[in-house]
Coordinates of C-alpha atoms in Angstrom, one line a residue:
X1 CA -10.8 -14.0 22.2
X2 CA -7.3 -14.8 21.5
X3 CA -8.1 -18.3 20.3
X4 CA -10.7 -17.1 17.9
X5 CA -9.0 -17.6 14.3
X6 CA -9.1 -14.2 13.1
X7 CA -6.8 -14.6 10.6
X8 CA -8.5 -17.6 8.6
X9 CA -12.0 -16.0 9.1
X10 CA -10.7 -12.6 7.5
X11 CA -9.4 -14.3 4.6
X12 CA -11.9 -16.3 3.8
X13 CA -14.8 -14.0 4.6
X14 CA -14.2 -11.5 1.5
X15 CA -14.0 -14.9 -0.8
X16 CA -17.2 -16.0 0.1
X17 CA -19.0 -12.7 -0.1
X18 CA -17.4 -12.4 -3.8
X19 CA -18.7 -15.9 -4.3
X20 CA -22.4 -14.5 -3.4
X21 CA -22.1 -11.0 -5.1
X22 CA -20.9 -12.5 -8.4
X23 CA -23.6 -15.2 -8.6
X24 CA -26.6 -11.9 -8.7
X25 CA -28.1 -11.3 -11.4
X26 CA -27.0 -8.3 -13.6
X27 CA -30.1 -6.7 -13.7
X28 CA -30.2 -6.2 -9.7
X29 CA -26.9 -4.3 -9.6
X30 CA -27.6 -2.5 -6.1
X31 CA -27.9 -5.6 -4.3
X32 CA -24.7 -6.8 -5.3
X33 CA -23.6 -2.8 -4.4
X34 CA -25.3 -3.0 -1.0
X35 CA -24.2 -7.3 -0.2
X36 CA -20.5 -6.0 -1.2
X37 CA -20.4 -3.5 1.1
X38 CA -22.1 -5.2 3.7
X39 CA -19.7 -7.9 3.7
X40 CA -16.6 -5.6 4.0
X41 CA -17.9 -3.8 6.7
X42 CA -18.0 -7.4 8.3
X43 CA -14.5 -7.6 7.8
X44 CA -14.0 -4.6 9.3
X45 CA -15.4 -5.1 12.3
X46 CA -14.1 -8.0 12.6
X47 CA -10.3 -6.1 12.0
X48 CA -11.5 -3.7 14.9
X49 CA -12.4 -6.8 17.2
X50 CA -8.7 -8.0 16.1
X51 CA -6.9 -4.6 17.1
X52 CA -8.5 -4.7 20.0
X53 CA -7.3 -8.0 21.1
X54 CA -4.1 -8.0 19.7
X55 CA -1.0 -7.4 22.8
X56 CA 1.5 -4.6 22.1
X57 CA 3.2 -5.7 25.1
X58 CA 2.8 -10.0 24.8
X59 CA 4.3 -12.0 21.7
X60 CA 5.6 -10.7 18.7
X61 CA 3.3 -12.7 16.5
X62 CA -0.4 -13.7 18.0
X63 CA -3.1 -15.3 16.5
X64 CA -1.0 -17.8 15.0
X65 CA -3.2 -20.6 13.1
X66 CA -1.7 -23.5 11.3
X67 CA -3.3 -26.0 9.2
X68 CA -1.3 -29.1 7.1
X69 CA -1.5 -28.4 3.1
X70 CA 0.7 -30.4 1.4
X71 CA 2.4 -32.6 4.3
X72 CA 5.4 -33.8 1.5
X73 CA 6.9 -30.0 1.2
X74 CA 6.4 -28.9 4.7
X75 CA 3.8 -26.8 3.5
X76 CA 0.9 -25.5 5.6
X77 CA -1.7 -22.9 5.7
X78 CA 0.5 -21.1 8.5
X79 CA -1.5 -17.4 9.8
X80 CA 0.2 -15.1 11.9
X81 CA 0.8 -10.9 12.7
X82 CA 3.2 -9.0 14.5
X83 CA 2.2 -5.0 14.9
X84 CA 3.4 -4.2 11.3
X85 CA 1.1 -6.6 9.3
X86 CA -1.7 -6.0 12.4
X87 CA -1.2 -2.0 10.7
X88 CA -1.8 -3.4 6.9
X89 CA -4.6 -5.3 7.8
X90 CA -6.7 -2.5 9.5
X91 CA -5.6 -0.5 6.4
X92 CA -7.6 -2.8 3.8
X93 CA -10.2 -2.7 6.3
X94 CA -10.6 0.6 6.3
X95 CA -10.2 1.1 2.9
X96 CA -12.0 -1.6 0.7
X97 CA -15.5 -0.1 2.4
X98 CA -14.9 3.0 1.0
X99 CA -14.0 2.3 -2.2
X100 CA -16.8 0.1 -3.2
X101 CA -19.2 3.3 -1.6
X102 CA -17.0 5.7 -4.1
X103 CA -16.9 3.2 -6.7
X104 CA -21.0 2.9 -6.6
X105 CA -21.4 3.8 -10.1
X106 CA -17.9 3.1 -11.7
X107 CA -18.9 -0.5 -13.1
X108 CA -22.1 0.8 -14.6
X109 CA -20.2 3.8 -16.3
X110 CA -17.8 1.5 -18.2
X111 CA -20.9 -1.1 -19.2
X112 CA -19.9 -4.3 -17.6
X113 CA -21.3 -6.4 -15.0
X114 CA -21.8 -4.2 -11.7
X115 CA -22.0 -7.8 -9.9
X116 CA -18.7 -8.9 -11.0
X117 CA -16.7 -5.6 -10.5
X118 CA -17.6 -5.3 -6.9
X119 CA -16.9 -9.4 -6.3
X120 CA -13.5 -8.5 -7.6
X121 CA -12.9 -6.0 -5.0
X122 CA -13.5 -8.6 -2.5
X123 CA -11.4 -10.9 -4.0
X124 CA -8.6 -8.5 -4.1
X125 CA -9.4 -7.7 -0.7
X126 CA -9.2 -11.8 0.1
X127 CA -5.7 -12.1 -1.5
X128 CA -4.5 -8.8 0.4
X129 CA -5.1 -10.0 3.9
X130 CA -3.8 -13.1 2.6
X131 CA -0.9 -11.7 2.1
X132 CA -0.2 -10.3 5.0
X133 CA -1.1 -12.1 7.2
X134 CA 0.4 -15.7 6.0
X135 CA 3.3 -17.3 8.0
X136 CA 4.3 -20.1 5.7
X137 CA 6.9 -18.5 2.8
X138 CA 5.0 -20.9 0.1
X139 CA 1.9 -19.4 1.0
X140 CA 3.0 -15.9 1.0
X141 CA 4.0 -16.5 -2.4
X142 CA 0.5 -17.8 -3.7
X143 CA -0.8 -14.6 -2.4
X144 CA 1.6 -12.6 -4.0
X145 CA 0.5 -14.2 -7.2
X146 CA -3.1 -14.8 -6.8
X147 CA -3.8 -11.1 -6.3
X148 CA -2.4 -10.0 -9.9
X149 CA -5.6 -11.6 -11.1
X150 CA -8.4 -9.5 -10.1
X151 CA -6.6 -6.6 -10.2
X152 CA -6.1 -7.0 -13.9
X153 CA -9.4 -7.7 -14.6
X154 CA -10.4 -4.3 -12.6
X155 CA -7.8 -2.8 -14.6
X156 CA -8.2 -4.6 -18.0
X157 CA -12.2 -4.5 -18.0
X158 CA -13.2 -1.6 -15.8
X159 CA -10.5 0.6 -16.9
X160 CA -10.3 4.0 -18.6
X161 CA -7.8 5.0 -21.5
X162 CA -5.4 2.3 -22.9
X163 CA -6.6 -0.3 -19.6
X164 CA -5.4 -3.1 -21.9
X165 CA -1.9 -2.1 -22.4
X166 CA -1.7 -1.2 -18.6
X167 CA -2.9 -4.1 -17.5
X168 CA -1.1 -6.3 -19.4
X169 CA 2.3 -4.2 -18.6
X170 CA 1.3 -4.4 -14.9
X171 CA 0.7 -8.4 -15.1
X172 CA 4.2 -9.1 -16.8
X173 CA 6.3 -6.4 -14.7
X174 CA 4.6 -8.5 -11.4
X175 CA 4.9 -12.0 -13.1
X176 CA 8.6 -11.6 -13.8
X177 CA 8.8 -10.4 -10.1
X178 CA 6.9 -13.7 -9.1
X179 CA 9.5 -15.5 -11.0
X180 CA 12.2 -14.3 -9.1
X181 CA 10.9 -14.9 -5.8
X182 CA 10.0 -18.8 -7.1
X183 CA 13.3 -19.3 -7.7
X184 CA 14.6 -17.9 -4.1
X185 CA 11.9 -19.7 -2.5
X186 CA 12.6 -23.3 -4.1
X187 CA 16.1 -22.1 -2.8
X188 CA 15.3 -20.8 0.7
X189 CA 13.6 -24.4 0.9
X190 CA 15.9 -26.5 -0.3
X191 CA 19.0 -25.0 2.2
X192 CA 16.6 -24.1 4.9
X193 CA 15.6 -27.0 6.0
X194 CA 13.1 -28.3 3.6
X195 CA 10.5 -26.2 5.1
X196 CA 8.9 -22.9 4.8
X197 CA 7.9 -22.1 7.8
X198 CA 8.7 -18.4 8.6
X199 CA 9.4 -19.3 12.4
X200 CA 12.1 -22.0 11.4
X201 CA 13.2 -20.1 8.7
X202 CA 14.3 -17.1 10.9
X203 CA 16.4 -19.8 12.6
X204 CA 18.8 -21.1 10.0
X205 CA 21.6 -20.2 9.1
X206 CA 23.1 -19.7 5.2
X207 CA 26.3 -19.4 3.7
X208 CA 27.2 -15.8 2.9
X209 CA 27.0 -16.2 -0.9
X210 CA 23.9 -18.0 -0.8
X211 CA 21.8 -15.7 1.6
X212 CA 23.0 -12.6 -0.9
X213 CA 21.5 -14.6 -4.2
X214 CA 18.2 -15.7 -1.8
X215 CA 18.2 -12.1 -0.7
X216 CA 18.3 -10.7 -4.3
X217 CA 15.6 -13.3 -5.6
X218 CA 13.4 -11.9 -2.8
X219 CA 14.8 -8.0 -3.0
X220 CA 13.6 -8.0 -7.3
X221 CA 10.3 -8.9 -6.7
X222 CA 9.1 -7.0 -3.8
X223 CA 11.2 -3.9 -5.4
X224 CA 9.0 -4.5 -9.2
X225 CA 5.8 -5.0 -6.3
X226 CA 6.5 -1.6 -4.7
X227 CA 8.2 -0.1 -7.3
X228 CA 11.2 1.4 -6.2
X229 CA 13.1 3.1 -9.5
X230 CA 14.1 2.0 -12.1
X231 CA 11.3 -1.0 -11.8
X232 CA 8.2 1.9 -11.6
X233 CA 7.5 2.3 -15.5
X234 CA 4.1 -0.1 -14.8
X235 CA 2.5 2.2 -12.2
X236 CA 1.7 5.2 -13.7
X237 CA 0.0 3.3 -16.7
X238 CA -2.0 0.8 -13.9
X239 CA -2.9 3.9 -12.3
X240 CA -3.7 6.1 -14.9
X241 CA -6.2 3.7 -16.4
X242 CA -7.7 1.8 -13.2
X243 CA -10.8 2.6 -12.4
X244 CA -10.1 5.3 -8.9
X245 CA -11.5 2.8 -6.6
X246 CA -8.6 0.2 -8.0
X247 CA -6.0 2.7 -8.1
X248 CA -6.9 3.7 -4.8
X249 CA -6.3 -0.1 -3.4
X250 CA -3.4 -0.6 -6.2
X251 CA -1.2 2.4 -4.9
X252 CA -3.2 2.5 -1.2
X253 CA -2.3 -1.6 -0.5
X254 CA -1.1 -3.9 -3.2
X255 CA 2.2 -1.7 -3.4
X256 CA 2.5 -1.8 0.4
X257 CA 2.8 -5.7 0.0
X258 CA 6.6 -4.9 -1.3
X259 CA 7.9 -2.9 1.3
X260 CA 6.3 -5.4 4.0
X261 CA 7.9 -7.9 2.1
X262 CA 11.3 -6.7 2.8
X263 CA 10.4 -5.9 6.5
X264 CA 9.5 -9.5 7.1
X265 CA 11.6 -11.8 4.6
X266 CA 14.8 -10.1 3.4
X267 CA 15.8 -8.4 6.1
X268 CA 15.1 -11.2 9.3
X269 CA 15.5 -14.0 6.8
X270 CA 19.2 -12.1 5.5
X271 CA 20.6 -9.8 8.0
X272 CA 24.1 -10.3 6.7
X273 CA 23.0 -9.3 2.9
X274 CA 20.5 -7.2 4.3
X275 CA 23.5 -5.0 5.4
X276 CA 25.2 -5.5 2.3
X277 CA 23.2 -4.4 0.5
X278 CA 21.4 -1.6 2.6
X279 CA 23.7 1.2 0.7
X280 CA 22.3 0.1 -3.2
X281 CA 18.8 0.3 -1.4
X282 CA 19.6 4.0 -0.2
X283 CA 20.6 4.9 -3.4
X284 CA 17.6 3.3 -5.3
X285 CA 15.4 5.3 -2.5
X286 CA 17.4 8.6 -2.9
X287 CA 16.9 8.6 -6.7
X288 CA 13.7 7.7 -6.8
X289 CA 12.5 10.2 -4.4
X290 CA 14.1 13.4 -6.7
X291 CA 13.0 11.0 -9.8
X292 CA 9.5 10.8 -9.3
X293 CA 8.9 14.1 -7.8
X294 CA 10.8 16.0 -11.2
X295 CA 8.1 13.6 -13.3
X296 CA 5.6 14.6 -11.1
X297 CA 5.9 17.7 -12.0
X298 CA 5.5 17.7 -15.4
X299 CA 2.2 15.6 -15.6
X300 CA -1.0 16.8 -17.3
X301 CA -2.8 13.4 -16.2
X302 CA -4.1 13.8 -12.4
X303 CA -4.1 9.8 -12.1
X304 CA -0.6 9.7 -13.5
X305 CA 0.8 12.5 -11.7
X306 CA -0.6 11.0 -8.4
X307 CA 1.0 7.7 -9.2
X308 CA 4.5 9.1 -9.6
X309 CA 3.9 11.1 -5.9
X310 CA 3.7 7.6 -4.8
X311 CA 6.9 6.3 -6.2
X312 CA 8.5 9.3 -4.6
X313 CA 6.6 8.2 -1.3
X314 CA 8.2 5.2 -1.6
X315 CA 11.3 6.4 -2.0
X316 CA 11.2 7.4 1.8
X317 CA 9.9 4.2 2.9
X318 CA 12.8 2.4 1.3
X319 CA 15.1 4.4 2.9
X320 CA 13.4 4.7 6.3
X321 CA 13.7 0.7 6.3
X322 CA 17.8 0.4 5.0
X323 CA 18.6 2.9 7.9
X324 CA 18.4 0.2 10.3
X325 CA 17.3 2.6 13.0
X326 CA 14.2 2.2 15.0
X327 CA 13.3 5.5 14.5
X328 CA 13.4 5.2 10.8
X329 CA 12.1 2.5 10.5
X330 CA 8.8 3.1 12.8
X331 CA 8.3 5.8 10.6
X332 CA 8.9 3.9 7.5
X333 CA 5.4 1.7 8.7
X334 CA 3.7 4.5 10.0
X335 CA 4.4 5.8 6.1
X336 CA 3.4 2.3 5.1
X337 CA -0.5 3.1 6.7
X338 CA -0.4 6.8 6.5
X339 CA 0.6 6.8 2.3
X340 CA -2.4 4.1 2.1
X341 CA -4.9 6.7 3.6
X342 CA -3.3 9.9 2.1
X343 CA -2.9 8.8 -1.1
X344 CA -5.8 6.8 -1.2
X345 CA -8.3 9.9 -0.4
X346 CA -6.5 11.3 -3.5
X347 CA -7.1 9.0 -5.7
X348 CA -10.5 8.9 -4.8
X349 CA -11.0 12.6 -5.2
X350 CA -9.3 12.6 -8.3
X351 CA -11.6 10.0 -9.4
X352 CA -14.9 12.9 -8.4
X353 CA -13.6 15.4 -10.1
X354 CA -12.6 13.1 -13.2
X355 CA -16.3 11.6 -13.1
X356 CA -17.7 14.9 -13.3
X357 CA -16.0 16.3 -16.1
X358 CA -14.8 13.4 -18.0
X359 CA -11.3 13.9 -18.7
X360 CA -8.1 13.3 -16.3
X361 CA -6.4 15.7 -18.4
X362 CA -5.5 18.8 -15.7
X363 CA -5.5 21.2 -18.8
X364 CA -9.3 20.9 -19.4
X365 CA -10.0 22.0 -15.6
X366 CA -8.9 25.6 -14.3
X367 CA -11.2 26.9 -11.5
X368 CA -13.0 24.1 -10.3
X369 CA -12.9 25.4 -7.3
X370 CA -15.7 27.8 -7.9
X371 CA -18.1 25.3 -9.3
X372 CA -17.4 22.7 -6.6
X373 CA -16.0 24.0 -3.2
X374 CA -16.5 21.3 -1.1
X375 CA -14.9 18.7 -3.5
X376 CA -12.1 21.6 -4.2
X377 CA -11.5 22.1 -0.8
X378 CA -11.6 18.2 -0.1
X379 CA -8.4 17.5 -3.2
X380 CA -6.9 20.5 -1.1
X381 CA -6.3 18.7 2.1
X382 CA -6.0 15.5 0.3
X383 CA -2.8 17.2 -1.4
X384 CA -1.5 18.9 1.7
X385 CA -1.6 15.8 3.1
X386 CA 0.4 13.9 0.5
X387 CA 2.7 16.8 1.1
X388 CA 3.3 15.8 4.3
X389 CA 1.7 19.2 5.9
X390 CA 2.6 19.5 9.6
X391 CA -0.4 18.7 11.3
X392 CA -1.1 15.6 9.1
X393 CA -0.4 11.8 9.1
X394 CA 1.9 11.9 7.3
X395 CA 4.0 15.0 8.1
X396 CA 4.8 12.5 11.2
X397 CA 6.0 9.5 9.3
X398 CA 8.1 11.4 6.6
X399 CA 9.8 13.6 10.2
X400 CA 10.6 9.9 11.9
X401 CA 12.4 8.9 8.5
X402 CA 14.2 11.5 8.0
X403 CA 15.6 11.8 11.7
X404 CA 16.0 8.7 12.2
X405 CA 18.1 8.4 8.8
X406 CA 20.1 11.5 9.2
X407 CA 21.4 9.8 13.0
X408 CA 23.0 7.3 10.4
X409 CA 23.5 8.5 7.2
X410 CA 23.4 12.4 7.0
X411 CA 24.0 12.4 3.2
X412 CA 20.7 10.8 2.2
X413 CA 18.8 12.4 4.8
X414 CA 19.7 15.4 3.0
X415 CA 19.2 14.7 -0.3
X416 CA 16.1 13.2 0.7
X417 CA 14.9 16.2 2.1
X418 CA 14.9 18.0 -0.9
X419 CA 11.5 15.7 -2.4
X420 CA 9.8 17.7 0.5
X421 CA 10.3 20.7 -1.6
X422 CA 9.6 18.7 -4.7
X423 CA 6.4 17.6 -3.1
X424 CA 5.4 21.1 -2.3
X425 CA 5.8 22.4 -6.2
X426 CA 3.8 19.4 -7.8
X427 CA 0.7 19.0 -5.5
X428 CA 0.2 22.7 -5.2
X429 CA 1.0 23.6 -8.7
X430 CA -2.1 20.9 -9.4
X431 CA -4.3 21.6 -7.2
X432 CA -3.7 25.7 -8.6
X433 CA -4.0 24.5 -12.5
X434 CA -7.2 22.4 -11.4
X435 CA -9.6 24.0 -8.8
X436 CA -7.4 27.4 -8.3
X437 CA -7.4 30.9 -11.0
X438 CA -9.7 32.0 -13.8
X439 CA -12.9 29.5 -14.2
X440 CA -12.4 27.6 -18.0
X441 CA -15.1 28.7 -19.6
X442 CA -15.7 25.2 -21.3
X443 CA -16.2 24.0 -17.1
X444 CA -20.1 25.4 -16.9
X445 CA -21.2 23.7 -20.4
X446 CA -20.6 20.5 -18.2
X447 CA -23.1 18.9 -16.1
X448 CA -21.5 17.1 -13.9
X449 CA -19.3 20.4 -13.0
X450 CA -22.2 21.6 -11.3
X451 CA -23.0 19.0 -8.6
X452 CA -20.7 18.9 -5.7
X453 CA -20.1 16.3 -2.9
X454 CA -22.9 14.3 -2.6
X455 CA -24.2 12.7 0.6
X456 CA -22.3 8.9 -0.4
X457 CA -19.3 10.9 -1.3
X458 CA -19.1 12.9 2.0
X459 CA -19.4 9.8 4.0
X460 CA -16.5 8.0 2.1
X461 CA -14.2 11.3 2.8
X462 CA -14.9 12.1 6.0
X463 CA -13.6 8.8 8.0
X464 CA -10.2 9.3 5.7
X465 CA -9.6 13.0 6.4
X466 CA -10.6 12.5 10.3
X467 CA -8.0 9.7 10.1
X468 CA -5.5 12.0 8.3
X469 CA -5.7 14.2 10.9
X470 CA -5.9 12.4 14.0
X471 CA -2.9 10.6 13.6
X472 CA -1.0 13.5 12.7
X473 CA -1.6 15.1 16.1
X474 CA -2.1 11.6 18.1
X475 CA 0.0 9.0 16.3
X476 CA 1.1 7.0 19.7
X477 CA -2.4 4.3 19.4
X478 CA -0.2 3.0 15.7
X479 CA 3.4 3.7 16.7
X480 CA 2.8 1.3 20.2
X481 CA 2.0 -1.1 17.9
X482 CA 4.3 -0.6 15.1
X483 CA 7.4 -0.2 17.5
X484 CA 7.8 -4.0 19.1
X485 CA 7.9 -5.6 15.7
X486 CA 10.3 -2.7 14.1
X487 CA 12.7 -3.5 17.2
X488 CA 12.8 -7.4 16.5
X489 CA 13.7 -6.3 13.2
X490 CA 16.5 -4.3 13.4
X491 CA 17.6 -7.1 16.1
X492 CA 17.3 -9.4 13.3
X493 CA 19.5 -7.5 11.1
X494 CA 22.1 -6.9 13.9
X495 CA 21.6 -3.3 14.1
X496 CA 21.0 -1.2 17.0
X497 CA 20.3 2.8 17.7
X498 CA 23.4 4.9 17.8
X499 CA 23.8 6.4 21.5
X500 CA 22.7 10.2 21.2
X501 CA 25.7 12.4 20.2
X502 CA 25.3 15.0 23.3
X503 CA 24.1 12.8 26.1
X504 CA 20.3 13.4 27.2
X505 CA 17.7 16.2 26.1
X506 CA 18.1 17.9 29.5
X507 CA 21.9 17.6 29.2
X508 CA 21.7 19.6 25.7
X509 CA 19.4 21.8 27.0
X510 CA 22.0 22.6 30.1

């Protein structure tokens, strides 16, 4: 099972089934709803078939596939996953199912081909395993880039509320990324070696100066990709005005791609400027966190005030991967997967109760909750969870960042604490403004108000919220994987765990 090529297969599987879904006809719209989601639920089983075959214990990359592209550059079509990308991969298969069951009617609303909207998803999800799962730095990059285009077309066409502006803002902020990381890759190449092969890569060595500048090429664009403040301006907009199905895969996935980033190029690839510049990163991770969370606050848009909980969200991750400690950083990719299914269940309940009353403004809700108790209690977990509720995904990533921070750097574990308490007055101050208090009397004159979860809906909220709440009690099936390749890492980098300040538990407890 091991030589099978997984990795190729996935890739090109959502590409063809695009390819099929986009050459329907228009006026047979749930075929290409029923083809879509056939086809991602064959990449999801195949994903499954993946995990289950994939060693925590053998190599740190597997299924490693290479095929010659253009010979002349030392460029090839170069697949391979270590436990971290293995994580991201099941993610999109997880999540790219769901969205086009939640998104069933979104293309249709906004009067545009049905058949084209869902063959974007599938190319998105195409360029997303792409992404992840390539080995050869060229390639990597023609991911990176390729997968700005259907997202701006979901954003741009299928959008609500000013989806031209934030589509075009969200192209440029990630193009001027993209240029960045073309010129440290035409760099890494030409003082690496003359190839871009991740695995030879890892091996060179580069003058101080120069692995800083690569470093900072790379570091820009995956920052911009993330965001990490003060390159964030762009999400809010892209995720105020994508559809929720996009914005569920934009803040869920695409945003992941620049934290990985930094997992697997700047800091193996640069371990010297990795250290450098770990203290800038901790600071652009602290401020961030209290940033976000104060603009959070504020928000009358639900889409817009979930997009700034994500920056905050990020905010942790950054600074669970610059404390160069296992601990920290296992939960920094455990927050990687747990963010995508948190945040993406809220996005895609935010997107029911939107579609039922037809405004994202919080203002024109107010007692919900009364009208629709199932999807009211549904945003209610959905926003514990984002919270990071004890008993919840990711309660147990945000805990492993923190302690594994504070063994290192108590300062920002302490400031970073206090977005836990930021978290707690945005996402219940919404949820009481939305589905909580007096009923708005406008609510009932609205039909939409009076239908609750369907059937379609329940089945794409159930596998999320069972997920949510498994791995919050029973985390160990992700963190075996997860911990081999966040060890190689921090081996990269030259870090290693500081010894226990009072000896072992049973000595303390003594």
């Amino acid at each position: 099972m091991s030589n099978f090529p997984f990795l190729s297969v996935l890739t090109v599987a959502p590409l063809v089934g695009a390819l099929v879904v986009a050459l329907l006809p228009r006026r047979r719209p749930d075929l290409a709803k029923l083809v879509a989601f056939g086809w991602s639920l064959l990449v999801l089983v195949l994903s499954v078939i993946m995990w289950i075959a994939f060693q925590a214990d053998g190599d740190r990359f597997q299924f490693r596939e290479s095929y010659a592209w253009i010979p002349n550059w030392g460029v090839n079509f170069t697949f391979e996953v270590d436990g971290i990308a293995l994580v991201m991969l099941m993610l999109i298969a997880i999540l790219v199912p769901l969205v086009i069951l939640a998104s069933w009617h979104d293309a249709e609303q906004s009067k545009r081909s049905v058949p084209v909207y869902f063959a974007l998803l599938l190319v998105l999800e195409c360029t997303m395993i792409g992404v992840f799962a390539a080995a050869d730095v060229f390639l990597f990059y023609v991911f990176f880039e390729v997968m700005l285009v259907p997202m701006y077309f979901l954003i741009g066409s299928y959008g609500g509320h000013q989806r031209q502006y934030a589509a075009v803002k969200f192209f440029l902020y990630s193009l001027v990324g993209g240029l960045f990381m073309l010129a440290a890759v035409i760099g890494l190449w030409v003082v690496g070696g003359k190839t871009f092969d991740w695995q030879a890569l890892s091996q060179a060595e580069f003058a101080t100066d120069t692995a800083r500048w690569l470093f900072l090429g790379f570091f820009l664009a995956f920052a911009i990709k993330a965001p990490f403040f003060p390159f964030h301006t762009w999400l809010p907009d892209a995720g105020g005005a994508a559809p929720a199905g996009a914005a569920a895969l934009l803040v869920g996935v695409l945003d992941k791609v620049g934290t990985f980033g930094i997992l697997r190029y700047c800091l193996p690839l640069f371990p010297e400027a990795s250290r450098w510049f770990a203290p800038w990163a901790l600071a652009l991770g602290v401020i961030g966190i209290i940033y976000a969370a104060l603009l959070a606050v504020g928000q009358n848009d639900l889409k817009r005030l979930v997009s700034y909980t994500s920056i905050a969200h990020f905010g942790f991750i950054g600074v669970g991967i610059f404390a160069f400690t296992t601990q920290a950083g296992t939960g920094a990719v455990l927050y990687m997967l747990n963010h995508g299914l948190a945040t993406g269940l809220l996005f895609l309940v935010v997107g029911m109760l939107i579609a039922r009353r037809g405004s994202a403004l919080i203002s024109d809700f107010g007692g919900a909750g009364k009208l629709v108790p199932l999807l009211a209690g549904v945003l209610f977990f959905a926003g514990l969870a984002s919270l990071a509720l004890p008993g919840t995904a990711p309660f147990v990533s945000e805990f492993l960042v923190l302690i594994g921070t504070f063994t290192t750097n108590k300062p920002v574990a302490v400031i970073a604490t206090l977005g836990i308490i930021l978290a707690a007055a945005y996402v219940l101050w919404m949820i009481q403004r939305t589905t909580q208090g007096t009923l708005n009397p406008t609510l009932t004159e609205v039909d939409g108000m009076r239908r609750d979860l369907t059937l379609r809906e329940k089945i794409v909220v159930a596998p999320l919220i069972a997920l949510i709440v498994l791995l919050g009690f029973y985390p160990k099936p992700v963190t075996d994987v997860i911990n081999p390749a966040v060890k190689a890492t921090m081996q990269d980098v030259g870090r290693t765990d500081p010894a226990p300040a009072v000896g072992t538990v049973q000595e303390a407890a003594k």
